Amino acid sequence: MPPRPGLSKGELEIARVVWELKQATVRAVYNALADVRDIDFTTVQTYLRRLEEKGYLNVRMEGRVRSYSPKVRPRTVIRETVSDLVDRLFAGDSMPLVRHLVEDSRFTEGEIEQLRQLIDRLEGDSDE
Amino acid sequence: MPPRPGLSKGELEIARVVWELKQATVRAVYNALADVRDIDFTTVQTYLRRLEEKGYLNVRMEGRVRSYSPKVRPRTVIRETVSDLVDRLFAGDSMPLVRHLVEDSRFTEGEIEQLRQLIDRLEGDSDE
DNA sequence: GAATCATAAGTACATCTGTACTTGAGTCAA
DNA sequence: TTGACTCAAGTACAGATGTACTTATGATTC
C-alpha cells in the first residue's frame, strides 16, 4: 500500500531526528546523534541520502550545505511502521501491544491520568 | 543487552507462528502462513533454521522431521522488539506509541472497557 | 596563497534479508 | 522396486543495511 520502500530500523532513527529538528543539516543530525551513540559523520550522510532517495525527506541547498526536512509526515511513517509491526508480531491485533506497553512502561501518575482521559475521549467519538 | 542478534521483520512473523502453535514442524508453519501469504516451503525452512541459529528456537527430531519450539519466551522477544522500536521512533518514550495506538486502532466498546480496567489496575500496583 | 577544515559525492564492502533452487535420502503406494 | 512424494540440508543470489573510506571542492586561517 505505501508507495515508498519501507524504512529500516537505523533509517527510522535518523528520520526521527530530522522530524525533531524540523529541518536539519547533516551536521545537525550528527550532533544530535553523536551525543547518544557512536556514529560517523559520513554514515549519517549516507542515511540521509537514502532517506531522500526513498522519498521520505526533502533536500534544499543552503549555500553549499544540504538541509533536509520531512517530506512524508511523521504520523504517516509511524502509522505504517507500527501497523507493520502489529501485523507481524500480533497478527494484526493491536490490543496486545497496548496491553504490553501499559503493563511494562511504568508510567507516572500524570501519564496514567492522560491515558484515562484519552480513553474517555474515545468513547465519545466512536459510536455514541 | 540482548545476547542474541535481533530479528528481522520476516523472522518475527515466522517466530510468532511458532509461538502460536507452541511447537511446530516446517510443514505446520508453512500451512499456517500459506493461508495468509504466498511463500515457499523452503523459505519457511530457511527462516526456521536461521531462528534456531540465532538462538530463538529449539529443534527436536520427531522421527526424521524437525520440530521447532520457542527457546526465548515470546514476552521477552516482544519486550526487546518493542523497546527497540520505541527507542528509534520515539527516543525511548513509550507514551506517544500508546497514544498513537489508542487513537488509531478503532477499538470496540469491550476493548475500551478492558483498557480502562488495565489502567485502574496500574494505579493499585505502582506506588500506593 | 598554502595549509587546514568542512562538506558533498562517490565508492566500498561485509553482513543480513528475503526468497528460492537443488540434491539426496527416507517413505509410501502401486 | 520403481516412481511419486516429503523433508533436510546445502547452496544461491540479488537487494537492503550498517558502516565508513576516499576524493574533490569550496571556505577559513595564517
mmCIF file of C-alpha atoms (C1' of nucleotides) in Angstrom:
data_model
loop_
_atom_site.group_PDB
_atom_site.id
_atom_site.type_symbol
_atom_site.label_atom_id
_atom_site.label_comp_id
_atom_site.label_asym_id
_atom_site.label_seq_id
_atom_site.Cartn_x
_atom_site.Cartn_y
_atom_site.Cartn_z
ATOM 1 C CA MET A 1 0.000 0.000 0.000
ATOM 2 C CA PRO A 2 2.687 2.564 0.836
ATOM 3 C CA PRO A 3 4.144 3.765 -2.417
ATOM 4 C CA ARG A 4 7.535 4.084 -0.766
ATOM 5 C CA PRO A 5 10.001 1.415 0.247
ATOM 6 C CA GLY A 6 9.835 0.769 3.966
ATOM 7 C CA LEU A 7 12.424 2.087 6.383
ATOM 8 C CA SER A 8 14.933 0.003 8.259
ATOM 9 C CA LYS A 9 15.463 0.436 11.988
ATOM 10 C CA GLY A 10 18.504 2.599 11.513
ATOM 11 C CA GLU A 11 16.816 4.758 8.936
ATOM 12 C CA LEU A 12 13.878 5.305 11.272
ATOM 13 C CA GLU A 13 16.177 6.581 13.951
ATOM 14 C CA ILE A 14 17.716 9.141 11.635
ATOM 15 C CA ALA A 15 14.318 10.171 10.298
ATOM 16 C CA ARG A 16 13.106 10.808 13.833
ATOM 17 C CA VAL A 17 15.974 13.176 14.487
ATOM 18 C CA VAL A 18 15.100 15.157 11.384
ATOM 19 C CA TRP A 19 11.459 15.314 12.487
ATOM 20 C CA GLU A 20 12.513 16.616 15.877
ATOM 21 C CA LEU A 21 14.703 19.288 14.388
ATOM 22 C CA LYS A 22 12.079 20.018 11.705
ATOM 23 C CA GLN A 23 14.850 20.917 9.334
ATOM 24 C CA ALA A 24 18.432 19.797 9.658
ATOM 25 C CA THR A 25 21.831 19.654 8.028
ATOM 26 C CA VAL A 26 23.953 16.528 8.165
ATOM 27 C CA ARG A 27 25.986 18.190 10.874
ATOM 28 C CA ALA A 28 22.916 18.940 12.978
ATOM 29 C CA VAL A 29 21.687 15.350 12.799
ATOM 30 C CA TYR A 30 25.163 14.109 13.507
ATOM 31 C CA ASN A 31 25.449 16.302 16.592
ATOM 32 C CA ALA A 32 22.078 15.240 17.897
ATOM 33 C CA LEU A 33 23.005 11.595 17.499
ATOM 34 C CA ALA A 34 26.651 11.598 18.449
ATOM 35 C CA ASP A 35 25.567 12.528 21.963
ATOM 36 C CA VAL A 36 23.760 9.265 22.216
ATOM 37 C CA ARG A 37 25.708 6.796 20.194
ATOM 38 C CA ASP A 38 28.933 6.382 18.328
ATOM 39 C CA ILE A 39 28.431 7.028 14.653
ATOM 40 C CA ASP A 40 30.459 8.504 11.836
ATOM 41 C CA PHE A 41 29.548 11.767 10.149
ATOM 42 C CA THR A 42 29.572 10.130 6.742
ATOM 43 C CA THR A 43 27.330 7.351 7.980
ATOM 44 C CA VAL A 44 24.760 9.977 8.813
ATOM 45 C CA GLN A 45 25.302 11.437 5.345
ATOM 46 C CA THR A 46 24.581 8.058 3.812
ATOM 47 C CA TYR A 47 21.414 7.561 5.835
ATOM 48 C CA LEU A 48 20.106 10.974 4.887
ATOM 49 C CA ARG A 49 20.851 10.395 1.238
ATOM 50 C CA ARG A 50 18.989 7.101 1.313
ATOM 51 C CA LEU A 51 16.047 8.642 3.138
ATOM 52 C CA GLU A 52 15.840 11.206 0.415
ATOM 53 C CA GLU A 53 16.150 8.579 -2.325
ATOM 54 C CA LYS A 54 13.338 6.640 -0.709
ATOM 55 C CA GLY A 55 11.123 9.693 -0.757
ATOM 56 C CA TYR A 56 10.953 10.394 2.966
ATOM 57 C CA LEU A 57 12.935 13.630 3.063
ATOM 58 C CA ASN A 58 13.260 16.792 1.019
ATOM 59 C CA VAL A 59 16.618 18.427 0.474
ATOM 60 C CA ARG A 60 17.391 22.024 -0.103
ATOM 61 C CA MET A 61 20.781 23.660 -0.596
ATOM 62 C CA GLU A 62 21.596 26.295 1.953
ATOM 63 C CA GLY A 63 24.620 27.837 0.417
ATOM 64 C CA ARG A 64 26.683 24.801 -0.261
ATOM 65 C CA VAL A 65 25.243 22.749 2.581
ATOM 66 C CA ARG A 66 22.240 20.472 2.214
ATOM 67 C CA SER A 67 19.370 20.876 4.552
ATOM 68 C CA TYR A 68 16.890 18.054 4.985
ATOM 69 C CA SER A 69 13.260 18.267 6.029
ATOM 70 C CA PRO A 70 10.376 15.798 6.269
ATOM 71 C CA LYS A 71 8.560 15.011 3.058
ATOM 72 C CA VAL A 72 6.242 12.358 4.455
ATOM 73 C CA ARG A 73 4.531 13.336 7.693
ATOM 74 C CA PRO A 74 5.818 11.594 10.818
ATOM 75 C CA ARG A 75 2.277 10.478 11.639
ATOM 76 C CA THR A 76 2.175 8.600 8.366
ATOM 77 C CA VAL A 77 5.501 6.905 8.844
ATOM 78 C CA ILE A 78 4.590 5.999 12.395
ATOM 79 C CA ARG A 79 1.254 4.584 11.310
ATOM 80 C CA GLU A 80 2.842 2.449 8.615
ATOM 81 C CA THR A 81 5.661 1.253 10.824
ATOM 82 C CA VAL A 82 3.523 0.369 13.802
ATOM 83 C CA SER A 83 0.922 -1.282 11.641
ATOM 84 C CA ASP A 84 3.579 -3.467 10.074
ATOM 85 C CA LEU A 85 4.909 -4.440 13.474
ATOM 86 C CA VAL A 86 1.451 -5.276 14.772
ATOM 87 C CA ASP A 87 0.819 -7.444 11.750
ATOM 88 C CA ARG A 88 3.965 -9.436 12.176
ATOM 89 C CA LEU A 89 4.124 -9.656 15.926
ATOM 90 C CA PHE A 90 0.433 -9.915 16.789
ATOM 91 C CA ALA A 91 -1.227 -10.993 13.572
ATOM 92 C CA GLY A 92 -2.806 -7.580 13.170
ATOM 93 C CA ASP A 93 -4.409 -7.183 16.570
ATOM 94 C CA SER A 94 -3.093 -4.070 18.280
ATOM 95 C CA MET A 95 -4.689 -4.716 21.645
ATOM 96 C CA PRO A 96 -1.890 -7.000 22.878
ATOM 97 C CA LEU A 97 0.642 -4.326 22.050
ATOM 98 C CA VAL A 98 -1.245 -1.700 24.010
ATOM 99 C CA ARG A 99 -1.545 -4.131 26.879
ATOM 100 C CA HIS A 100 2.147 -4.853 26.763
ATOM 101 C CA LEU A 101 3.034 -1.182 26.737
ATOM 102 C CA VAL A 102 0.705 -0.239 29.535
ATOM 103 C CA GLU A 103 1.839 -3.101 31.732
ATOM 104 C CA ASP A 104 5.512 -2.705 31.020
ATOM 105 C CA SER A 105 6.118 1.006 30.867
ATOM 106 C CA ARG A 106 5.991 2.166 34.471
ATOM 107 C CA PHE A 107 4.071 5.311 33.667
ATOM 108 C CA THR A 108 3.819 8.125 36.170
ATOM 109 C CA GLU A 109 0.590 9.168 37.850
ATOM 110 C CA GLY A 110 0.295 12.030 35.415
ATOM 111 C CA GLU A 111 0.702 9.815 32.401
ATOM 112 C CA ILE A 112 -1.851 7.383 33.720
ATOM 113 C CA GLU A 113 -4.268 10.245 34.092
ATOM 114 C CA GLN A 114 -3.564 11.276 30.487
ATOM 115 C CA LEU A 115 -4.277 7.768 29.355
ATOM 116 C CA ARG A 116 -7.533 7.700 31.205
ATOM 117 C CA GLN A 117 -8.631 10.909 29.546
ATOM 118 C CA LEU A 118 -7.562 9.619 26.185
ATOM 119 C CA ILE A 119 -9.787 6.621 26.642
ATOM 120 C CA ASP A 120 -12.705 8.654 27.892
ATOM 121 C CA ARG A 121 -12.479 10.776 24.799
ATOM 122 C CA LEU A 122 -12.571 7.632 22.660
ATOM 123 C CA GLU A 123 -15.979 6.595 23.844
ATOM 124 C CA GLY A 124 -17.448 9.913 22.927
ATOM 125 C CA ASP A 125 -16.127 9.637 19.377
ATOM 126 C CA SER A 126 -16.815 6.061 18.361
ATOM 127 C CA ASP A 127 -20.487 5.089 18.232
ATOM 128 C CA GLU A 128 -22.328 7.086 20.868
ATOM 129 C CA MET B 1 21.847 -6.080 26.212
ATOM 130 C CA PRO B 2 20.175 -9.000 24.447
ATOM 131 C CA PRO B 3 22.797 -11.654 23.959
ATOM 132 C CA ARG B 4 21.157 -12.678 20.722
ATOM 133 C CA PRO B 5 21.170 -11.000 17.349
ATOM 134 C CA GLY B 6 17.936 -9.132 16.732
ATOM 135 C CA LEU B 7 15.205 -10.454 14.496
ATOM 136 C CA SER B 8 14.220 -9.008 11.165
ATOM 137 C CA LYS B 9 10.597 -8.306 10.332
ATOM 138 C CA GLY B 10 10.205 -11.515 8.389
ATOM 139 C CA GLU B 11 11.821 -13.579 11.090
ATOM 140 C CA LEU B 12 9.463 -12.099 13.662
ATOM 141 C CA GLU B 13 6.488 -13.182 11.653
ATOM 142 C CA ILE B 14 7.694 -16.759 11.491
ATOM 143 C CA ALA B 15 8.574 -16.755 15.166
ATOM 144 C CA ARG B 16 5.050 -15.626 16.021
ATOM 145 C CA VAL B 17 3.569 -18.564 14.163
ATOM 146 C CA VAL B 18 5.741 -20.964 16.135
ATOM 147 C CA TRP B 19 4.660 -19.298 19.374
ATOM 148 C CA GLU B 20 1.047 -19.672 18.418
ATOM 149 C CA LEU B 21 1.447 -23.326 17.589
ATOM 150 C CA LYS B 22 3.683 -23.806 20.658
ATOM 151 C CA GLN B 23 5.543 -26.494 18.793
ATOM 152 C CA ALA B 24 5.659 -26.838 15.049
ATOM 153 C CA THR B 25 7.218 -28.606 12.099
ATOM 154 C CA VAL B 26 8.201 -26.721 8.974
ATOM 155 C CA ARG B 27 5.061 -28.034 7.348
ATOM 156 C CA ALA B 28 2.849 -26.745 10.154
ATOM 157 C CA VAL B 29 4.331 -23.269 9.986
ATOM 158 C CA TYR B 30 4.095 -23.345 6.230
ATOM 159 C CA ASN B 31 0.426 -24.292 6.357
ATOM 160 C CA ALA B 32 -0.381 -21.614 8.871
ATOM 161 C CA LEU B 33 1.305 -19.000 6.725
ATOM 162 C CA ALA B 34 0.370 -20.116 3.248
ATOM 163 C CA ASP B 35 -3.213 -19.297 4.108
ATOM 164 C CA VAL B 36 -2.258 -15.717 4.517
ATOM 165 C CA ARG B 37 0.511 -15.050 2.086
ATOM 166 C CA ASP B 38 2.367 -16.618 -0.749
ATOM 167 C CA ILE B 39 5.572 -18.191 0.450
ATOM 168 C CA ASP B 40 7.647 -21.201 -0.481
ATOM 169 C CA PHE B 41 8.044 -24.193 1.797
ATOM 170 C CA THR B 42 11.811 -23.957 1.645
ATOM 171 C CA THR B 43 11.677 -20.276 2.501
ATOM 172 C CA VAL B 44 9.974 -21.233 5.728
ATOM 173 C CA GLN B 45 12.657 -23.855 6.251
ATOM 174 C CA THR B 46 15.326 -21.217 5.878
ATOM 175 C CA TYR B 47 13.650 -18.837 8.309
ATOM 176 C CA LEU B 48 13.300 -21.567 10.907
ATOM 177 C CA ARG B 49 16.907 -22.605 10.511
ATOM 178 C CA ARG B 50 18.030 -19.015 10.988
ATOM 179 C CA LEU B 51 15.807 -18.563 14.005
ATOM 180 C CA GLU B 52 17.419 -21.595 15.537
ATOM 181 C CA GLU B 53 20.913 -20.390 14.663
ATOM 182 C CA LYS B 54 20.147 -17.081 16.305
ATOM 183 C CA GLY B 55 19.083 -18.839 19.467
ATOM 184 C CA TYR B 56 15.352 -18.123 19.379
ATOM 185 C CA LEU B 57 14.073 -21.627 18.750
ATOM 186 C CA ASN B 58 14.822 -25.145 19.888
ATOM 187 C CA VAL B 59 14.721 -28.042 17.485
ATOM 188 C CA ARG B 60 13.952 -31.614 18.203
ATOM 189 C CA MET B 61 13.799 -34.502 15.783
ATOM 190 C CA GLU B 62 10.451 -36.204 15.652
ATOM 191 C CA GLY B 63 11.303 -39.239 13.649
ATOM 192 C CA ARG B 64 13.004 -37.704 10.687
ATOM 193 C CA VAL B 65 11.131 -34.423 10.871
ATOM 194 C CA ARG B 66 12.325 -31.417 12.843
ATOM 195 C CA SER B 67 10.009 -29.840 15.303
ATOM 196 C CA TYR B 68 10.656 -26.308 16.472
ATOM 197 C CA SER B 69 9.612 -24.720 19.742
ATOM 198 C CA PRO B 70 10.301 -21.389 21.441
ATOM 199 C CA LYS B 71 13.590 -21.117 23.273
ATOM 200 C CA VAL B 72 13.251 -17.487 24.241
ATOM 201 C CA ARG B 73 9.875 -16.608 25.699
ATOM 202 C CA PRO B 74 7.611 -14.540 23.451
ATOM 203 C CA ARG B 75 7.252 -11.944 26.184
ATOM 204 C CA THR B 76 10.978 -11.412 26.090
ATOM 205 C CA VAL B 77 11.163 -11.083 22.332
ATOM 206 C CA ILE B 78 8.213 -8.736 22.346
ATOM 207 C CA ARG B 79 9.744 -6.631 25.085
ATOM 208 C CA GLU B 80 13.035 -6.344 23.226
ATOM 209 C CA THR B 81 11.436 -5.642 19.884
ATOM 210 C CA VAL B 82 9.020 -3.036 21.131
ATOM 211 C CA SER B 83 11.648 -1.396 23.252
ATOM 212 C CA ASP B 84 13.916 -1.106 20.239
ATOM 213 C CA LEU B 85 11.132 0.429 18.196
ATOM 214 C CA VAL B 86 10.269 2.908 20.915
ATOM 215 C CA ASP B 87 13.901 3.927 21.181
ATOM 216 C CA ARG B 88 14.256 4.570 17.498
ATOM 217 C CA LEU B 89 10.878 6.044 16.764
ATOM 218 C CA PHE B 90 10.201 7.966 19.974
ATOM 219 C CA ALA B 91 13.579 8.368 21.592
ATOM 220 C CA GLY B 92 12.653 5.905 24.296
ATOM 221 C CA ASP B 93 9.344 7.398 25.413
ATOM 222 C CA SER B 94 6.576 4.844 25.056
ATOM 223 C CA MET B 95 3.711 7.208 25.806
ATOM 224 C CA PRO B 96 3.446 8.514 22.244
ATOM 225 C CA LEU B 97 3.182 4.975 20.965
ATOM 226 C CA VAL B 98 0.369 4.147 23.339
ATOM 227 C CA ARG B 99 -1.355 7.348 22.343
ATOM 228 C CA HIS B 100 -0.976 6.525 18.697
ATOM 229 C CA LEU B 101 -2.353 3.038 19.165
ATOM 230 C CA VAL B 102 -5.296 4.108 21.245
ATOM 231 C CA GLU B 103 -6.230 6.891 18.875
ATOM 232 C CA ASP B 104 -5.715 4.890 15.732
ATOM 233 C CA SER B 105 -6.998 1.429 16.496
ATOM 234 C CA ARG B 106 -10.772 1.768 16.475
ATOM 235 C CA PHE B 107 -11.233 -0.479 19.495
ATOM 236 C CA THR B 108 -14.627 -1.906 20.329
ATOM 237 C CA GLU B 109 -16.591 -0.967 23.427
ATOM 238 C CA GLY B 110 -15.426 -4.157 25.070
ATOM 239 C CA GLU B 111 -11.792 -3.479 24.367
ATOM 240 C CA ILE B 112 -12.082 0.038 25.669
ATOM 241 C CA GLU B 113 -13.506 -1.349 28.854
ATOM 242 C CA GLN B 114 -10.590 -3.769 29.097
ATOM 243 C CA LEU B 115 -8.199 -0.904 28.683
ATOM 244 C CA ARG B 116 -9.883 1.054 31.397
ATOM 245 C CA GLN B 117 -9.582 -1.845 33.788
ATOM 246 C CA LEU B 118 -5.963 -2.340 32.846
ATOM 247 C CA ILE B 119 -5.259 1.228 33.781
ATOM 248 C CA ASP B 120 -7.186 1.043 37.003
ATOM 249 C CA ARG B 121 -5.156 -1.954 37.995
ATOM 250 C CA LEU B 122 -1.976 0.011 37.294
ATOM 251 C CA GLU B 123 -2.674 2.616 39.909
ATOM 252 C CA GLY B 124 -3.136 -0.005 42.566
ATOM 253 C CA ASP B 125 0.236 -1.572 41.770
ATOM 254 C CA SER B 126 2.561 1.403 41.282
ATOM 255 C CA ASP B 127 3.060 3.495 44.408
ATOM 256 C CA GLU B 128 0.211 3.250 46.931
ATOM 257 C "C1'" DG C 1 48.171 31.575 -1.366
ATOM 258 C "C1'" DA C 2 49.407 27.336 1.243
ATOM 259 C "C1'" DA C 3 47.645 24.655 4.757
ATOM 260 C "C1'" DT C 4 43.609 23.309 7.130
ATOM 261 C "C1'" DC C 5 38.808 22.410 7.602
ATOM 262 C "C1'" DA C 6 34.018 21.151 6.279
ATOM 263 C "C1'" DT C 7 31.124 19.163 3.193
ATOM 264 C "C1'" DA C 8 29.472 16.715 -0.893
ATOM 265 C "C1'" DA C 9 29.578 12.952 -3.651
ATOM 266 C "C1'" DG C 10 31.075 8.672 -4.938
ATOM 267 C "C1'" DT C 11 32.618 4.224 -3.719
ATOM 268 C "C1'" DA C 12 33.266 0.123 -0.818
ATOM 269 C "C1'" DC C 13 32.108 -3.796 1.451
ATOM 270 C "C1'" DA C 14 30.798 -7.330 4.782
ATOM 271 C "C1'" DT C 15 26.604 -8.891 6.622
ATOM 272 C "C1'" DC C 16 21.805 -9.522 6.722
ATOM 273 C "C1'" DT C 17 17.362 -10.494 4.391
ATOM 274 C "C1'" DG C 18 14.009 -12.417 1.576
ATOM 275 C "C1'" DT C 19 13.366 -15.762 -1.389
ATOM 276 C "C1'" DA C 20 14.123 -19.964 -3.557
ATOM 277 C "C1'" DC C 21 16.517 -23.919 -6.262
ATOM 278 C "C1'" DT C 22 18.994 -28.362 -5.920
ATOM 279 C "C1'" DT C 23 20.421 -32.615 -4.308
ATOM 280 C "C1'" DG C 24 19.982 -36.616 -1.785
ATOM 281 C "C1'" DA C 25 17.941 -39.602 1.460
ATOM 282 C "C1'" DG C 26 13.872 -41.720 3.593
ATOM 283 C "C1'" DT C 27 8.649 -43.189 2.873
ATOM 284 C "C1'" DC C 28 4.727 -44.829 0.694
ATOM 285 C "C1'" DA C 29 1.825 -46.694 -2.741
ATOM 286 C "C1'" DA C 30 1.077 -49.473 -6.627
ATOM 287 C "C1'" DT D 1 11.003 -51.993 -6.826
ATOM 288 C "C1'" DT D 2 10.015 -48.098 -9.149
ATOM 289 C "C1'" DG D 3 8.020 -43.873 -9.227
ATOM 290 C "C1'" DA D 4 5.957 -40.131 -6.540
ATOM 291 C "C1'" DC D 5 6.420 -37.586 -2.574
ATOM 292 C "C1'" DT D 6 8.441 -35.368 1.582
ATOM 293 C "C1'" DC D 7 11.783 -33.365 4.007
ATOM 294 C "C1'" DA D 8 16.651 -31.956 5.380
ATOM 295 C "C1'" DA D 9 20.475 -29.760 4.137
ATOM 296 C "C1'" DG D 10 23.274 -27.228 1.281
ATOM 297 C "C1'" DT D 11 23.740 -23.615 -1.930
ATOM 298 C "C1'" DA D 12 22.476 -19.388 -4.427
ATOM 299 C "C1'" DC D 13 21.779 -14.844 -5.106
ATOM 300 C "C1'" DA D 14 20.095 -10.096 -5.631
ATOM 301 C "C1'" DG D 15 18.986 -6.375 -2.875
ATOM 302 C "C1'" DA D 16 18.988 -3.981 1.672
ATOM 303 C "C1'" DT D 17 21.583 -2.413 5.588
ATOM 304 C "C1'" DG D 18 25.059 -0.584 8.572
ATOM 305 C "C1'" DT D 19 29.110 1.410 8.462
ATOM 306 C "C1'" DA D 20 32.768 4.006 6.673
ATOM 307 C "C1'" DC D 21 36.763 5.412 3.440
ATOM 308 C "C1'" DT D 22 38.158 8.399 -0.446
ATOM 309 C "C1'" DT D 23 38.348 12.095 -3.427
ATOM 310 C "C1'" DA D 24 37.329 16.581 -4.746
ATOM 311 C "C1'" DT D 25 35.907 21.092 -3.930
ATOM 312 C "C1'" DG D 26 34.663 25.325 -1.564
ATOM 313 C "C1'" DA D 27 35.733 28.024 2.829
ATOM 314 C "C1'" DT D 28 38.770 29.788 6.517
ATOM 315 C "C1'" DT D 29 43.040 30.936 8.672
ATOM 316 C "C1'" DC D 30 47.660 32.272 8.797
#
